[in-house]
Short mmCIF file of C-alpha atoms in Angstrom, two decimals:
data_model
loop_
_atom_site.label_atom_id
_atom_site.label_comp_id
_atom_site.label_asym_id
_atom_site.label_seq_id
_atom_site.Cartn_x
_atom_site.Cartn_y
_atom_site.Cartn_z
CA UNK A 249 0.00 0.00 0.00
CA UNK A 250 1.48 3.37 -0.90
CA UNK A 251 1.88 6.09 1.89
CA UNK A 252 0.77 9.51 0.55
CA UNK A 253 0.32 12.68 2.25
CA UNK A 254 -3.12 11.56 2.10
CA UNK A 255 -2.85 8.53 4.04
CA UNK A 256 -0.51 10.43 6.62
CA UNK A 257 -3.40 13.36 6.86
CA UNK A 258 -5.82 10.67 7.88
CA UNK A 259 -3.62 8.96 10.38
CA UNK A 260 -2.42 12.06 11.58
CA UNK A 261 -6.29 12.90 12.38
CA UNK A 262 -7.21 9.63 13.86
CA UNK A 263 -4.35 9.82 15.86
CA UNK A 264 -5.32 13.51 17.31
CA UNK A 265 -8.83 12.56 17.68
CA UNK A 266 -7.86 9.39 20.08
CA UNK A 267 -5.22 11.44 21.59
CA UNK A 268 -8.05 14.20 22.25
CA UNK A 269 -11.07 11.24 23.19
CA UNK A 270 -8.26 9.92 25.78
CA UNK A 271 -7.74 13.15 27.74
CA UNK A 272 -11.22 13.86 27.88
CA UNK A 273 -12.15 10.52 28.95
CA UNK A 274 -8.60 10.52 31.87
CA UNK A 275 -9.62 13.58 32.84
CA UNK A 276 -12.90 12.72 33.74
CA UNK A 277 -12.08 9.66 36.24
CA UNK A 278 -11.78 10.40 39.80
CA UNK A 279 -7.87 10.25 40.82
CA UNK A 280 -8.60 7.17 43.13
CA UNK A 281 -9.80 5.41 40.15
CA UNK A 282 -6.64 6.07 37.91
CA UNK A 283 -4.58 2.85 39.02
CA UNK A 284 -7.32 0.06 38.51
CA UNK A 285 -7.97 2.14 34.86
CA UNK A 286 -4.16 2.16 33.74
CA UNK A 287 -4.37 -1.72 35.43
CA UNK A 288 -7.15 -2.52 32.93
CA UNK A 289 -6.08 -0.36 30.15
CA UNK A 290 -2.36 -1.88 30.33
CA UNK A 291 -4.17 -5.40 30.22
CA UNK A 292 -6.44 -4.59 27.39
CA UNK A 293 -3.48 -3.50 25.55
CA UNK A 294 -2.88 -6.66 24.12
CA UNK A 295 -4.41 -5.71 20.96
CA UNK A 296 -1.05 -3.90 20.52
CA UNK A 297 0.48 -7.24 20.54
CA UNK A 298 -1.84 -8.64 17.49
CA UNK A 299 -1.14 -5.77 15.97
CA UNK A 300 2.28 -5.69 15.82
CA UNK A 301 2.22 -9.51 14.82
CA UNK A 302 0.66 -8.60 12.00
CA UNK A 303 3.05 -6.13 11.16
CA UNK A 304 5.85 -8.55 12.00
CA UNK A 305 4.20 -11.32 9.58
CA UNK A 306 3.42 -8.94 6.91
CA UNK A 307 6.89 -7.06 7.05
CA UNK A 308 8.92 -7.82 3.46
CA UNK A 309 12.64 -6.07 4.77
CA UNK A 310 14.38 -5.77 7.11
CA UNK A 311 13.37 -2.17 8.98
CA UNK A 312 10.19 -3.18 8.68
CA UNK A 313 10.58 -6.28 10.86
CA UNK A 314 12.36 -4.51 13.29
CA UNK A 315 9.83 -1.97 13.89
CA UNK A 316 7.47 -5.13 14.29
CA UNK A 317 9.89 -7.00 16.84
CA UNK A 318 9.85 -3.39 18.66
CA UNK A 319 6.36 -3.40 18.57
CA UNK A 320 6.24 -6.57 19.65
CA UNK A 321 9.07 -6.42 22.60
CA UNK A 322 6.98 -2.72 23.78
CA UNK A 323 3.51 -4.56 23.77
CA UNK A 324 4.47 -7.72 25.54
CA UNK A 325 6.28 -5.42 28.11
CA UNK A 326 2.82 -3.21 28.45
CA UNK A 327 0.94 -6.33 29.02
CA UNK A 328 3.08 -7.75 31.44
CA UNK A 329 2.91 -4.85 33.44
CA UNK A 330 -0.68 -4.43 33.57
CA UNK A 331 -0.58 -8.17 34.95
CA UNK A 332 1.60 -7.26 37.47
CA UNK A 333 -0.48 -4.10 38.82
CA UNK A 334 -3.44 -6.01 38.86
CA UNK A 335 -1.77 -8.46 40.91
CA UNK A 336 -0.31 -5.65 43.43
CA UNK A 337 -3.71 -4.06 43.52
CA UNK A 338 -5.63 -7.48 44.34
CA UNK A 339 -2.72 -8.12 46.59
CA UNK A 340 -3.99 -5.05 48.64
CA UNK A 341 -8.06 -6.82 49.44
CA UNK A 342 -6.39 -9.94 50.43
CA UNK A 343 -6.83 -10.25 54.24
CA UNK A 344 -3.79 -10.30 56.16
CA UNK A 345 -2.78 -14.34 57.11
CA UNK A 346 -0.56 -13.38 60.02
CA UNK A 347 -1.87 -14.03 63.44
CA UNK A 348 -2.69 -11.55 66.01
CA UNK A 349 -0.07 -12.34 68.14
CA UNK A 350 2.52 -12.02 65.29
CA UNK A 351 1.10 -8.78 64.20
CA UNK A 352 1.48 -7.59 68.23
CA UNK A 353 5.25 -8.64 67.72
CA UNK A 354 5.32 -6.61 64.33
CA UNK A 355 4.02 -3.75 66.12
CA UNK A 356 1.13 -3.72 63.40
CA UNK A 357 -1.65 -4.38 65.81
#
């Protein structure tokens, strides 16, 4: 598929427009709700990963397939992190397993 300016116009726009949808949408959320949205948002990211797969499959040199491995590498990483603060948040409802007479001796009582 040829690029033209056309084609960069239009993904400059869409890009802007999501950009612009995104703030609004952030901006919106109470602060207290900003780590379990980046948690799910980082986890949802995925799609990332497909779509740098594709990019990856599709790619015919050599630049090209490095952008997809990068694309690849950054969206794995995103994932993985949303896994892990998901795991710290849920970590934080667990109740506590220590006994009450170890949390006297922690001084946590």
């Amino acid at each position: 598929m040829p690029v033209t300016s056309m084609t960069f116009i239009i993904a400059l726009y869409i890009f802007m427009l999501a950009a612009f949808t995104g703030y609004v949408v952030i901006s919106r959320v109470p602060s207290i709700l900003h780590t379990p949205l980046m948690s799910g948002s980082n986890f949802i990211h995925g799609i990332v990963v497909v779509g740098a797969l594709s990019v990856l499959l599709s790619a015919t040199n050599i630049p090209e397939q490095a952008i997809g491995f990068i694309g690849v590498m950054f969206g794995a990483g995103n994932v993985m992190g949303g896994y892990v603060v998901t795991d710290r948040m849920l970590a934080m409802f667990k109740p506590s397993t220590q006994k009450p007479e170890q949390k006297a001796q922690d001084g946590k009582a």
